[in-house]
């Protein structure tokens, strides 16, 4: 992954006018999530879930706050935080995740004779692509339509969790929380001093200097 | 703080939260459950909240009940997409049909003030001919309303919300200038404008319900860009901070965390009040009139769930149409990336609009119309679009997300036709109140699909004209729900009359988006509020004549 916004850290604004008290409380709690915490999933499910999260959103570069995706999914499932609607063909959130993780393992066994987390990355991606496209071999999927599970649970839950986290905002140059301070410079190629500066070719050093001043 | 409001009743004991001051209260009239009030209103969104205000100001005794919490935006709202999901109606619902609708976020609200607490503030009038869609344009159904009368009520709502908009509006009959100046355009809006000019169609700054200059307790909008997850500065002119403070001042009572589960009627077939769940128990509020304003899913759900031996198909349902003719609005988009930095997260998400295809009829192979607007999705929504809509994950998702600050998009609000097969019904599953959860069945018809195709092709040309790259279509999003209790002039083909009064039960009224016979190609909130203002005027007149 390229470093498009070098040195930009949305957390540098934590004490600024861009954050109010309630935002600080919410984000502090998110940053305090223990990546090893799992109260809903069994050890077996947890192994599979962690391996799954690593493929859906690979976090290969060492960063101060890697996003604790599996723990976030565990908490979502434990609290049963559904979105307010359910496709008639899919079981409720908790049941869908339990069935789905078992089915992923079953699919990995059927194809490679090993559980999902024991496969290498390419093998895992092949299993996931098969599930996304509905080309599954394992009978477990009879209770759970693979394409819907992949889209509505795997992608929806894991990707939303990732992009709810400040670490991901740094990657994409999102300004993060605003309020009471908003923005002033709205037009093309304009940036307020409290926004991320992009390292376009030839201006990497300038971007890094500007990002160091964000606050 | 916020956790409180979701679990602890706030509007009680003669006071309600002051939405403009942290920790503060305003006084509120209190009615006893056994007091025979004039109106019990179910729901406090664009329909119910507006009507509660107007009826209270006309001197009626009003209790408005809402299942959601009573927020103080200044202290309860964080600048955070995930946290603010607390504004949505996330009670379980089953969706099916050929094109199951995604619910829970942009088309729902569980708050005092309804979904206007998180709406995108786009405040548009209907095209006049839409009120006679069947006779003038050949599709859908006629409304029993006259556009000239609606034009006056639109002006009333625009003044009440001090809409910020252009001096002259490019389409439709003359309208007064908007009370506040239009907002500055962000880069995403300029992309729409440049594309429209390249294609030779008109565009304008979007009329928005967020103030561009100070107003009373509202500071001007500071372009935080978090409008659709709740405005924490009160620049947004939601029902919560406009109609409801007026309603309280005029003597209405508002009950938060009050879920109405059933409407009661007497042997004469008139309704007598509502059963509601609050503070852990079921209670009953007597009322001489009941208004249902729960929006296109909860309204039919309540009417259907109130069935009795006398009304076995539910209340107000002799036509058999309660729950039917559910209409979404199509919400498809075309996305691309620009070499320019766009940073669409700044400012209200839809600062520019074209209604060209709402007003132009030539060259269409479909009935109805659509508007399209510039876009500024926040990261979670944008990542959801890239993953669940486009199917990206792994490194390809991360690579695409890295272009976030360069992405641009145009998105429609498109008219879908009423079809009786699209409907809300009850299932056997129960929710946390013990009420049957609704099933929402939806399938596009061929006309809807033709409209969507037309819009995607046109918006693609617009993005191409401004030099966007990697253009792709998002083909399956929807917004705004309407229908399910349509108004009309014939009791056999409609649920309520022009006054939002049910044909079957004279003291039962329905006042929200569910009364729409057709949806048009504009966001519905302004029309819902205009209908509520008209309904209040009609009720006042009927009461004066002894006809309530």
XYZ file of C-alpha atoms in Angstrom:
763
model
C 0.000 0.000 0.000
C 1.311 3.414 -0.891
C 1.606 6.135 1.716
C -0.651 8.675 0.071
C -1.021 10.903 3.123
C 2.372 10.602 4.809
C 2.388 11.507 8.479
C -1.314 12.349 8.565
C -2.971 11.311 11.811
C -6.586 12.205 12.329
C -6.053 11.682 16.064
C -3.879 14.823 16.101
C -7.178 16.694 15.933
C -8.583 14.977 18.993
C -8.225 18.069 21.171
C -9.091 20.516 18.421
C -12.361 22.267 17.628
C -13.089 19.456 15.157
C -13.998 17.113 18.011
C -16.648 17.538 20.654
C -16.789 15.647 23.949
C -19.172 12.979 22.765
C -17.009 12.257 19.717
C -13.919 11.919 21.916
C -15.764 9.442 24.128
C -16.938 7.352 21.184
C -13.565 7.188 19.437
C -11.635 6.614 22.661
C -13.795 3.571 23.316
C -13.190 2.261 19.818
C -9.435 2.641 20.166
C -9.556 0.806 23.497
C -11.025 -2.391 22.028
C -8.886 -5.376 23.007
C -7.973 -7.144 19.743
C -7.984 -10.513 21.505
C -11.382 -10.083 23.143
C -14.080 -12.459 22.029
C -17.106 -13.236 24.070
C -19.483 -14.486 21.406
C -17.506 -16.793 19.128
C -15.974 -20.096 20.198
C -12.215 -20.621 19.873
C -12.729 -22.500 16.640
C -14.966 -19.806 15.182
C -12.543 -17.143 16.375
C -9.652 -18.726 14.443
C -11.714 -18.755 11.291
C -13.015 -15.232 11.811
C -9.547 -13.799 12.330
C -8.262 -15.475 9.185
C -11.297 -14.210 7.284
C -10.811 -10.604 8.450
C -7.165 -10.744 7.346
C -8.239 -11.575 3.799
C -11.174 -9.177 3.488
C -9.098 -6.235 4.735
C -5.412 -7.151 4.740
C -3.449 -5.118 7.268
C 0.101 -5.846 6.239
C 1.831 -2.612 7.228
C 2.663 -2.157 10.893
C 0.697 0.787 12.288
C 0.248 2.201 15.784
C -3.389 1.130 15.916
C -4.206 -1.854 13.701
C -7.965 -2.211 13.398
C -9.157 -5.016 15.714
C -11.607 -6.327 13.134
C -12.354 -9.744 14.588
C -13.016 -8.285 18.035
C -15.329 -5.709 16.495
C -17.307 -8.415 14.687
C -17.449 -10.463 17.884
C -18.890 -7.505 19.763
C -21.385 -6.766 17.011
C -22.568 -10.358 17.105
C -22.631 -10.482 20.901
C -24.710 -7.308 21.101
C -26.800 -8.554 18.164
C -26.561 -5.189 16.428
C -28.554 -5.878 13.312
C -29.220 -3.273 10.649
C -32.981 -3.235 10.910
C -33.730 -5.573 8.056
C -33.043 -9.105 7.108
C -33.213 -10.806 3.760
C -35.882 -13.444 3.940
C -33.342 -16.049 2.803
C -30.796 -15.239 5.536
C -31.037 -16.233 9.199
C -30.658 -13.575 11.916
C -27.241 -11.993 12.483
C -25.871 -14.278 15.205
C -27.030 -17.466 13.580
C -25.792 -16.339 10.166
C -22.294 -15.718 11.499
C -22.094 -19.049 13.320
C -23.360 -20.982 10.333
C -21.206 -18.990 7.968
C -17.924 -19.521 9.775
C -18.632 -23.240 9.996
C -19.478 -23.302 6.314
C -16.236 -21.514 5.429
C -14.313 -24.187 7.292
C -16.389 -26.856 5.600
C -15.659 -25.372 2.207
C -11.929 -25.216 2.972
C -12.018 -28.863 4.111
C -13.882 -29.914 0.999
C -11.365 -28.213 -1.278
C -8.084 -28.532 0.562
C -8.595 -30.954 3.424
C -7.746 -28.267 5.995
C -9.684 -25.662 7.938
C -9.882 -22.138 6.537
C -7.325 -20.575 8.870
C -4.783 -23.269 8.006
C -4.784 -22.405 4.289
C -2.340 -19.982 2.730
C -3.536 -16.608 1.543
C -4.067 -17.596 -2.075
C -6.046 -20.682 -1.084
C -8.149 -18.611 1.292
C -8.885 -16.075 -1.427
C -9.911 -18.879 -3.786
C -12.355 -20.191 -1.191
C -13.748 -16.693 -0.632
C -14.126 -16.051 -4.346
C -16.052 -19.300 -4.679
C -18.357 -18.249 -1.844
C -18.823 -14.768 -3.311
C -19.795 -16.304 -6.655
C -21.896 -19.067 -5.148
C -19.712 -21.870 -6.571
C -19.615 -23.860 -3.355
C -19.126 -27.585 -2.806
C -19.833 -28.017 0.872
C -23.369 -29.076 1.879
C -23.378 -26.697 4.880
C -24.337 -23.913 2.525
C -27.765 -25.439 2.076
C -28.821 -23.593 5.218
C -27.118 -20.381 4.222
C -27.067 -18.882 0.707
C -23.341 -18.238 0.146
C -23.619 -15.177 -2.088
C -25.957 -13.371 0.310
C -23.897 -14.328 3.324
C -20.751 -13.072 1.637
C -22.286 -9.754 0.629
C -24.583 -9.003 3.554
C -22.535 -10.336 6.438
C -18.884 -10.849 5.498
C -18.408 -7.760 3.349
C -20.913 -5.549 5.113
C -19.817 -6.219 8.667
C -16.060 -6.429 8.221
C -15.669 -3.531 5.815
C -17.912 -1.222 7.882
C -15.938 -2.075 10.993
C -12.674 -1.230 9.249
C -13.841 2.134 7.960
C -15.282 3.100 11.329
C -11.741 3.204 12.686
C -9.365 6.220 12.638
C -6.536 4.097 11.245
C -8.470 3.641 8.015
C -9.262 7.366 7.857
C -5.552 8.137 7.848
C -5.083 5.788 4.904
C -7.721 7.445 2.739
C -7.159 11.034 3.866
C -10.594 11.494 5.398
C -10.882 14.551 7.634
C -12.528 12.565 10.409
C -14.824 14.067 13.008
C -16.057 17.613 12.491
C -17.907 19.641 14.968
C -18.180 22.263 16.037
C -15.509 23.126 13.449
C -16.444 22.212 9.896
C -14.713 23.238 6.673
C -14.132 26.443 4.799
C -12.328 25.658 1.541
C -14.788 23.711 -0.542
C -13.681 23.933 -4.177
C -11.436 21.794 -6.388
C -7.999 21.038 -4.979
C -8.572 23.166 -1.905
C -7.648 21.955 1.545
C -8.176 23.470 4.952
C -5.049 23.387 7.138
C -6.762 20.769 9.311
C -7.192 18.319 6.436
C -4.879 15.614 5.155
C -2.344 16.663 2.553
C -1.804 14.315 -0.353
C 1.658 13.262 -1.451
C 1.312 13.815 -5.155
C 4.456 12.977 -7.096
C 7.070 15.580 -6.321
C 5.393 16.996 -3.234
C 5.896 14.158 -0.748
C 8.029 16.240 1.591
C 5.602 19.146 1.503
C 2.703 16.819 2.244
C 4.557 15.396 5.198
C 5.260 18.879 6.541
C 1.649 19.922 6.110
C 0.352 16.763 7.714
C 2.601 17.335 10.703
C 0.782 20.635 11.269
C -2.742 19.177 11.125
C -4.455 19.794 14.407
C -25.553 11.815 27.446
C -26.733 9.816 24.487
C -27.038 6.407 26.111
C -29.603 7.911 28.425
C -31.953 9.107 25.751
C -32.275 5.630 24.241
C -33.236 3.959 27.462
C -34.663 6.673 29.690
C -37.784 8.652 29.011
C -36.921 12.344 28.864
C -40.157 14.159 28.032
C -42.087 13.624 31.227
C -43.115 15.411 34.397
C -44.093 18.638 32.709
C -40.825 19.160 30.865
C -39.105 18.167 27.638
C -35.468 18.405 26.563
C -34.401 21.821 25.299
C -32.957 20.898 21.930
C -30.911 24.087 21.816
C -29.093 23.894 25.160
C -27.045 21.188 26.832
C -28.769 19.685 29.838
C -31.572 22.200 29.681
C -35.323 21.722 29.727
C -38.395 23.483 28.433
C -41.781 23.221 30.059
C -44.340 20.920 28.505
C -48.030 20.479 29.077
C -48.989 17.092 30.490
C -52.180 15.187 29.740
C -53.371 12.185 31.715
C -53.906 8.907 29.882
C -57.620 8.983 30.669
C -58.076 12.543 29.481
C -60.016 12.559 26.245
C -57.604 14.674 24.212
C -58.478 15.985 20.757
C -55.640 14.280 18.908
C -53.254 11.432 19.638
C -50.611 11.516 16.912
C -48.465 8.439 16.306
C -45.067 9.592 15.084
C -43.295 12.959 15.207
C -41.509 13.077 11.853
C -42.247 15.223 8.826
C -45.948 14.309 8.934
C -46.761 13.871 12.625
C -44.411 16.503 14.034
C -45.606 19.168 11.634
C -49.249 18.316 12.238
C -48.754 18.283 16.032
C -47.397 21.820 15.840
C -50.127 23.152 13.617
C -52.992 21.542 15.533
C -51.637 22.715 18.883
C -51.299 26.231 17.496
C -54.928 26.029 16.401
C -55.905 25.287 19.994
C -56.470 21.536 19.891
C -55.226 19.338 22.717
C -52.483 17.152 21.246
C -50.327 14.284 22.466
C -47.714 13.109 19.960
C -46.070 9.766 20.663
C -42.798 8.589 19.160
C -41.016 5.259 19.568
C -37.650 6.995 19.434
C -35.532 9.004 21.885
C -35.698 12.749 22.445
C -32.222 13.988 21.527
C -30.416 17.182 22.372
C -28.203 17.335 19.276
C -25.540 19.524 20.904
C -24.765 16.974 23.588
C -25.965 13.687 22.129
C -24.527 13.647 18.619
C -21.003 12.518 17.856
C -19.276 13.079 14.525
C -19.183 9.371 13.901
C -20.969 7.244 11.363
C -21.088 4.104 13.446
C -22.202 5.717 16.670
C -24.928 7.713 14.966
C -26.608 4.560 13.729
C -28.598 5.124 16.898
C -30.788 7.451 14.815
C -32.069 4.631 12.615
C -35.023 2.323 12.948
C -33.197 -0.973 13.390
C -35.970 -3.152 14.780
C -36.004 -6.306 12.720
C -37.898 -6.365 9.441
C -37.931 -9.043 6.778
C -37.328 -7.952 3.195
C -38.104 -9.994 0.109
C -39.419 -9.708 -3.453
C -37.328 -9.606 -6.630
C -35.519 -6.505 -5.406
C -35.477 -6.593 -1.597
C -35.112 -3.121 -0.097
C -32.209 -2.258 2.131
C -33.747 -0.648 5.207
C -32.445 0.760 8.440
C -30.346 3.747 7.412
C -31.263 6.303 4.776
C -34.938 5.416 4.709
C -35.732 5.108 8.394
C -35.625 7.047 11.595
C -36.307 6.237 15.214
C -36.091 9.574 16.935
C -38.386 12.318 18.030
C -38.347 14.327 14.803
C -38.310 11.125 12.759
C -35.912 10.669 9.887
C -35.624 14.430 9.419
C -33.010 14.199 12.194
C -30.725 12.496 9.670
C -32.216 13.462 6.306
C -30.087 15.092 3.635
C -32.260 18.241 3.904
C -33.104 18.316 0.188
C -36.363 20.302 0.088
C -38.078 20.159 -3.283
C -41.548 20.827 -4.616
C -43.389 18.349 -6.794
C -43.784 19.065 -10.450
C -47.401 20.345 -10.642
C -48.525 17.720 -13.182
C -47.585 14.915 -10.770
C -50.658 15.701 -8.694
C -52.640 14.576 -11.737
C -50.212 11.943 -12.974
C -52.934 9.682 -14.353
C -54.920 12.271 -16.288
C -52.108 14.575 -17.384
C -49.169 12.214 -17.807
C -50.815 8.830 -18.266
C -49.452 6.763 -15.382
C -49.977 6.002 -11.715
C -52.929 7.666 -10.013
C -54.307 11.169 -9.580
C -53.989 12.900 -6.246
C -57.122 14.514 -4.850
C -55.070 17.693 -4.343
C -54.671 20.757 -6.528
C -51.116 21.880 -7.219
C -51.993 25.570 -6.795
C -53.162 24.929 -3.271
C -50.038 22.845 -2.606
C -47.905 25.687 -3.957
C -49.155 27.864 -1.076
C -48.409 25.151 1.487
C -44.939 24.576 0.060
C -44.282 28.277 0.598
C -45.451 27.971 4.191
C -43.058 25.070 4.871
C -40.164 26.769 3.090
C -40.691 29.786 5.322
C -41.020 27.665 8.468
C -37.697 25.953 7.712
C -36.046 29.051 6.193
C -34.859 26.992 3.249
C -31.568 28.059 1.701
C -31.900 28.041 -2.053
C -31.399 29.870 -5.330
C -32.996 33.223 -6.158
C -34.673 31.766 -9.218
C -35.500 28.134 -9.711
C -34.985 26.808 -13.225
C -37.995 24.517 -13.473
C -41.745 24.709 -13.026
C -44.096 27.578 -12.344
C -42.952 30.676 -10.527
C -42.213 30.252 -6.869
C -41.162 32.792 -4.256
C -37.443 33.222 -3.798
C -36.042 31.011 -1.076
C -35.802 32.709 2.317
C -32.023 32.200 2.740
C -29.248 32.468 0.180
C -27.989 29.259 -1.423
C -24.995 27.492 0.081
C -21.540 27.623 -1.462
C -20.901 24.798 -3.880
C -18.278 22.210 -3.057
C -16.179 20.537 -5.727
C -18.606 17.608 -5.981
C -21.399 20.047 -6.800
C -19.264 21.900 -9.346
C -18.712 18.591 -11.145
C -22.479 18.238 -11.524
C -22.751 21.835 -12.730
C -19.973 21.488 -15.311
C -21.429 18.231 -16.582
C -24.903 19.702 -16.910
C -23.576 22.700 -18.817
C -21.590 20.455 -21.128
C -24.746 18.495 -21.899
C -26.863 21.620 -22.290
C -29.240 21.152 -19.387
C -29.947 23.384 -16.425
C -28.787 22.839 -12.865
C -29.073 24.784 -9.630
C -27.892 24.987 -6.048
C -30.089 22.541 -4.124
C -32.758 24.054 -1.874
C -31.677 22.768 1.554
C -33.115 22.808 5.049
C -29.905 23.996 6.676
C -29.438 27.680 7.254
C -26.882 29.717 5.326
C -27.019 32.539 7.908
C -27.896 32.658 11.612
C -31.502 32.027 12.545
C -32.775 32.165 16.108
C -30.994 29.397 17.989
C -29.500 27.937 14.808
C -26.012 28.988 13.740
C -25.243 28.961 10.024
C -24.130 25.650 8.567
C -20.343 25.236 8.904
C -20.070 22.473 6.285
C -19.208 19.642 8.647
C -20.549 17.226 6.052
C -22.138 14.918 8.622
C -25.739 15.880 7.810
C -26.960 12.347 7.177
C -25.775 11.144 10.579
C -27.333 14.024 12.517
C -26.405 17.694 12.768
C -24.626 18.427 16.050
C -24.741 22.222 15.648
C -28.479 22.647 14.938
C -27.923 24.368 11.608
C -30.146 21.689 10.089
C -33.811 22.645 10.191
C -35.169 19.259 11.223
C -38.638 18.709 12.624
C -36.913 18.174 15.985
C -35.709 21.773 16.154
C -38.368 23.596 14.100
C -41.940 22.318 14.370
C -41.583 20.538 17.706
C -40.369 23.487 19.826
C -43.331 25.397 18.375
C -45.624 22.492 19.208
C -44.446 22.455 22.828
C -44.828 26.212 23.125
C -48.382 25.892 21.842
C -49.274 23.288 24.467
C -48.700 19.941 22.765
C -47.292 17.052 24.773
C -44.621 14.881 23.148
C -43.909 11.427 24.547
C -40.588 9.876 23.630
C -39.818 6.140 23.790
C -43.539 5.542 23.385
C -44.266 2.752 20.907
C -47.875 2.553 19.810
C -48.887 -1.053 19.207
C -52.592 -0.916 18.657
C -55.457 1.476 18.002
C -58.673 0.816 19.904
C -62.186 1.364 18.569
C -65.667 1.269 20.079
C -68.834 -0.502 19.007
C -69.824 2.438 16.873
C -66.689 1.853 14.831
C -64.931 5.034 15.918
C -61.422 4.949 17.340
C -61.077 5.747 21.033
C -57.334 5.957 21.635
C -54.018 4.144 21.380
C -52.268 1.407 23.334
C -48.632 2.370 23.754
C -45.575 0.881 25.409
C -43.554 3.228 27.590
C -41.333 2.770 30.621
C -41.722 -0.995 30.533
C -45.469 -1.268 30.441
C -48.461 -0.969 28.147
C -50.708 2.023 28.669
C -53.742 3.468 26.941
C -54.197 7.083 25.863
C -57.781 8.124 25.232
C -58.332 10.422 22.282
C -61.191 11.785 20.219
C -59.076 11.465 17.081
C -56.077 9.341 16.203
C -53.546 10.328 13.540
C -51.167 7.651 12.268
C -47.891 9.146 11.054
C -45.395 6.296 11.269
C -44.221 6.363 7.636
C -44.730 3.793 4.920
C -43.894 0.687 6.960
C -44.994 1.433 10.514
C -48.247 3.102 9.451
C -49.709 0.064 7.650
C -48.174 -2.200 10.284
C -50.125 -0.432 13.021
C -53.345 -0.366 11.022
C -53.048 -4.056 10.149
C -52.122 -4.998 13.691
C -55.210 -3.201 15.021
C -57.539 -5.673 13.341
C -60.610 -6.810 15.276
C -63.684 -8.921 14.592
C -65.328 -5.849 13.220
C -62.342 -4.872 11.085
C -60.697 -8.234 10.388
C -58.411 -6.850 7.663
C -57.176 -4.022 9.860
C -58.383 -0.467 10.367
C -59.219 1.843 7.462
C -58.867 -1.091 5.106
C -62.226 -1.645 3.405
C -60.445 -0.925 0.118
C -57.942 -3.696 0.867
C -55.179 -1.217 0.009
C -53.561 -0.723 3.409
C -49.955 -1.849 3.011
C -50.169 -1.986 -0.794
C -48.602 0.255 -3.422
C -45.414 0.656 -1.447
C -43.126 2.851 -3.511
C -39.415 3.319 -3.113
C -37.529 5.963 -4.971
C -34.711 4.679 -7.110
C -31.330 5.824 -5.803
C -28.894 4.590 -8.432
C -25.615 6.335 -8.997
C -22.726 6.695 -11.390
C -19.321 7.090 -9.785
C -15.900 8.003 -11.087
C -12.595 9.508 -10.075
C -11.114 12.873 -10.982
C -7.524 14.026 -11.146
C -8.652 16.952 -8.981
C -9.013 16.582 -5.268
C -12.757 16.634 -4.621
C -13.048 15.802 -0.901
C -16.785 15.253 -1.061
C -16.963 14.873 2.710
C -17.073 18.663 3.045
C -20.440 20.385 3.201
C -23.953 19.023 2.789
C -23.769 15.940 0.567
C -26.012 17.185 -2.256
C -25.275 20.846 -2.894
C -26.180 20.812 -6.598
C -29.104 19.284 -8.437
C -30.702 18.997 -11.809
C -34.401 18.325 -12.160
C -34.130 18.360 -15.943
C -35.563 14.867 -16.338
C -38.424 15.606 -13.987
C -39.689 18.330 -16.293
C -38.565 17.176 -19.758
C -40.755 14.489 -21.279
C -39.191 14.164 -24.719
C -36.865 11.285 -25.385
C -38.024 9.174 -22.476
C -38.976 5.533 -22.882
C -40.629 5.461 -19.463
C -43.203 7.247 -17.318
C -42.161 9.473 -14.450
C -39.001 11.425 -13.803
C -35.873 11.742 -11.788
C -33.646 14.356 -10.264
C -29.968 13.770 -9.736
C -27.659 15.339 -7.208
C -23.990 15.559 -6.346
C -22.747 13.210 -3.647
C -20.437 13.144 -0.666
C -20.557 9.763 1.045
C -18.739 9.331 4.356
C -16.174 6.502 4.586
C -18.389 3.720 5.956
C -21.092 4.322 3.379
C -18.526 4.676 0.609
C -16.717 1.489 1.626
C -20.078 -0.275 1.804
C -20.765 0.849 -1.746
C -17.395 -0.350 -3.004
C -17.683 -3.690 -1.250
C -21.307 -4.777 -1.136
C -22.366 -3.045 -4.361
C -19.224 -3.402 -6.446
C -18.026 -6.618 -4.834
C -14.520 -5.418 -3.942
C -12.499 -6.825 -1.043
C -8.894 -7.442 -0.121
C -6.206 -5.326 -1.731
C -8.484 -4.189 -4.557
C -10.848 -2.651 -1.995
C -8.013 -0.866 -0.205
C -6.627 0.452 -3.498
C -9.997 1.787 -4.538
C -10.710 3.327 -1.138
C -7.433 5.193 -1.324
C -8.971 7.276 -4.115
C -11.634 8.498 -1.692
C -10.691 12.161 -1.972
C -10.842 12.031 -5.764
C -14.133 10.265 -6.217
C -17.223 11.953 -7.612
C -20.724 10.714 -8.105
C -24.173 11.614 -9.307
C -27.163 9.924 -7.760
C -30.817 9.943 -8.674
C -33.989 10.263 -6.724
C -36.138 8.441 -9.235
C -39.846 7.891 -9.480
C -40.998 4.295 -9.155
C -44.533 3.379 -10.077
C -47.171 2.168 -7.632
C -47.809 -1.583 -7.829
C -50.133 -3.461 -5.530
C -47.727 -6.413 -5.273
C -45.220 -4.167 -3.491
C -46.471 -4.213 0.035
C -46.105 -4.372 3.773
C -47.583 -7.372 5.569
C -47.243 -8.865 9.040
C -45.188 -11.968 9.860
C -45.511 -14.399 12.750
C -42.203 -13.298 14.266
C -42.455 -10.899 17.209
C -40.362 -7.884 18.118
C -39.209 -6.652 21.535
C -42.659 -5.218 22.233
C -44.352 -8.502 21.332
C -45.703 -7.012 18.104
C -45.611 -8.885 14.801
C -42.668 -7.737 12.713
C -43.386 -6.517 9.199
C -42.421 -8.073 5.919
C -41.577 -5.622 3.150
C -41.916 -7.015 -0.356
C -40.536 -5.098 -3.295
C -39.907 -5.669 -6.998
C -39.177 -3.120 -9.678
C -41.464 -3.047 -12.702
C -40.235 -2.664 -16.292
C -40.941 1.066 -16.211
C -38.775 1.496 -13.114
C -35.972 -0.404 -14.819
C -36.251 1.730 -17.946
C -36.047 4.901 -15.844
C -32.989 3.595 -14.054
C -31.280 2.672 -17.346
C -31.973 6.113 -18.760
C -30.610 7.852 -15.682
C -27.439 5.776 -15.513
C -26.667 6.385 -19.176
C -27.287 10.109 -18.839
C -25.262 10.562 -15.668
C -22.421 8.599 -17.224
C -22.345 11.088 -20.093
C -22.243 13.899 -17.557
C -19.241 12.421 -15.743
C -17.502 11.672 -19.031
C -18.006 15.269 -20.084
C -16.008 16.534 -17.101
C -13.172 14.072 -17.569
C -13.898 11.569 -14.815
C -12.083 8.216 -15.020
C -12.980 4.659 -14.042
C -16.700 5.375 -14.280
C -18.968 2.660 -12.895
C -22.674 2.208 -12.143
C -24.166 1.487 -8.752
C -27.322 -0.266 -9.846
C -29.290 -1.324 -6.816
C -29.805 1.384 -4.230
C -33.144 2.832 -3.113
C -34.278 5.675 -0.878
C -37.501 7.136 0.568
C -40.533 4.923 1.093
C -44.018 6.077 0.262
C -47.474 4.733 -0.456
C -49.199 1.950 1.550
C -52.201 4.108 2.537
C -52.866 6.195 -0.536
C -55.159 9.201 -0.691
C -57.787 9.524 -3.358
C -61.299 10.593 -4.226
C -62.892 7.155 -4.229
C -63.249 4.994 -1.079
C -62.880 1.817 -3.111
C -59.491 2.772 -4.564
C -57.922 4.731 -1.713
C -57.480 4.640 2.058
C -57.848 8.315 2.959
C -59.388 11.367 1.315
C -57.659 14.626 0.432
C -57.809 15.661 4.090
C -55.870 12.527 5.125
C -59.047 11.305 6.820
C -59.782 7.609 6.524
C -62.841 6.746 4.488
C -63.899 4.020 6.905
C -63.398 5.615 10.321
C -64.062 9.357 10.427
C -61.892 10.062 13.469
C -58.869 8.112 12.180
C -56.382 10.060 10.075
C -53.137 9.184 8.303
C -50.604 11.946 7.762
C -47.221 10.937 6.375
C -45.600 9.684 3.183
C -47.844 6.659 3.106
C -50.698 8.750 1.677
C -48.765 9.439 -1.554
C -50.532 7.888 -4.597
C -47.358 8.490 -6.644
C -43.879 9.595 -5.548
C -42.453 11.832 -8.234
C -38.723 12.271 -8.669
C -37.981 14.483 -5.687
C -37.281 13.855 -2.016
C -40.649 13.664 -0.246
C -40.123 15.527 3.046
C -41.242 18.967 1.855
C -44.409 17.510 0.348
C -45.161 15.515 3.516
C -44.840 18.687 5.585
C -46.976 20.646 3.127
C -49.684 17.990 3.311
C -49.532 18.129 7.109
C -50.024 21.899 7.027
C -52.960 21.510 4.694
C -54.465 18.749 6.841
C -54.240 20.972 9.910
C -56.055 23.762 8.085
C -58.758 21.349 6.949
C -59.179 19.956 10.454
C -59.523 23.474 11.833
C -62.204 24.246 9.253
C -64.050 20.951 9.772
C -63.990 21.468 13.543
C -65.435 24.952 13.135
C -68.259 23.438 11.137
C -68.811 20.682 13.698
C -67.758 18.016 11.216
C -64.918 16.345 13.107
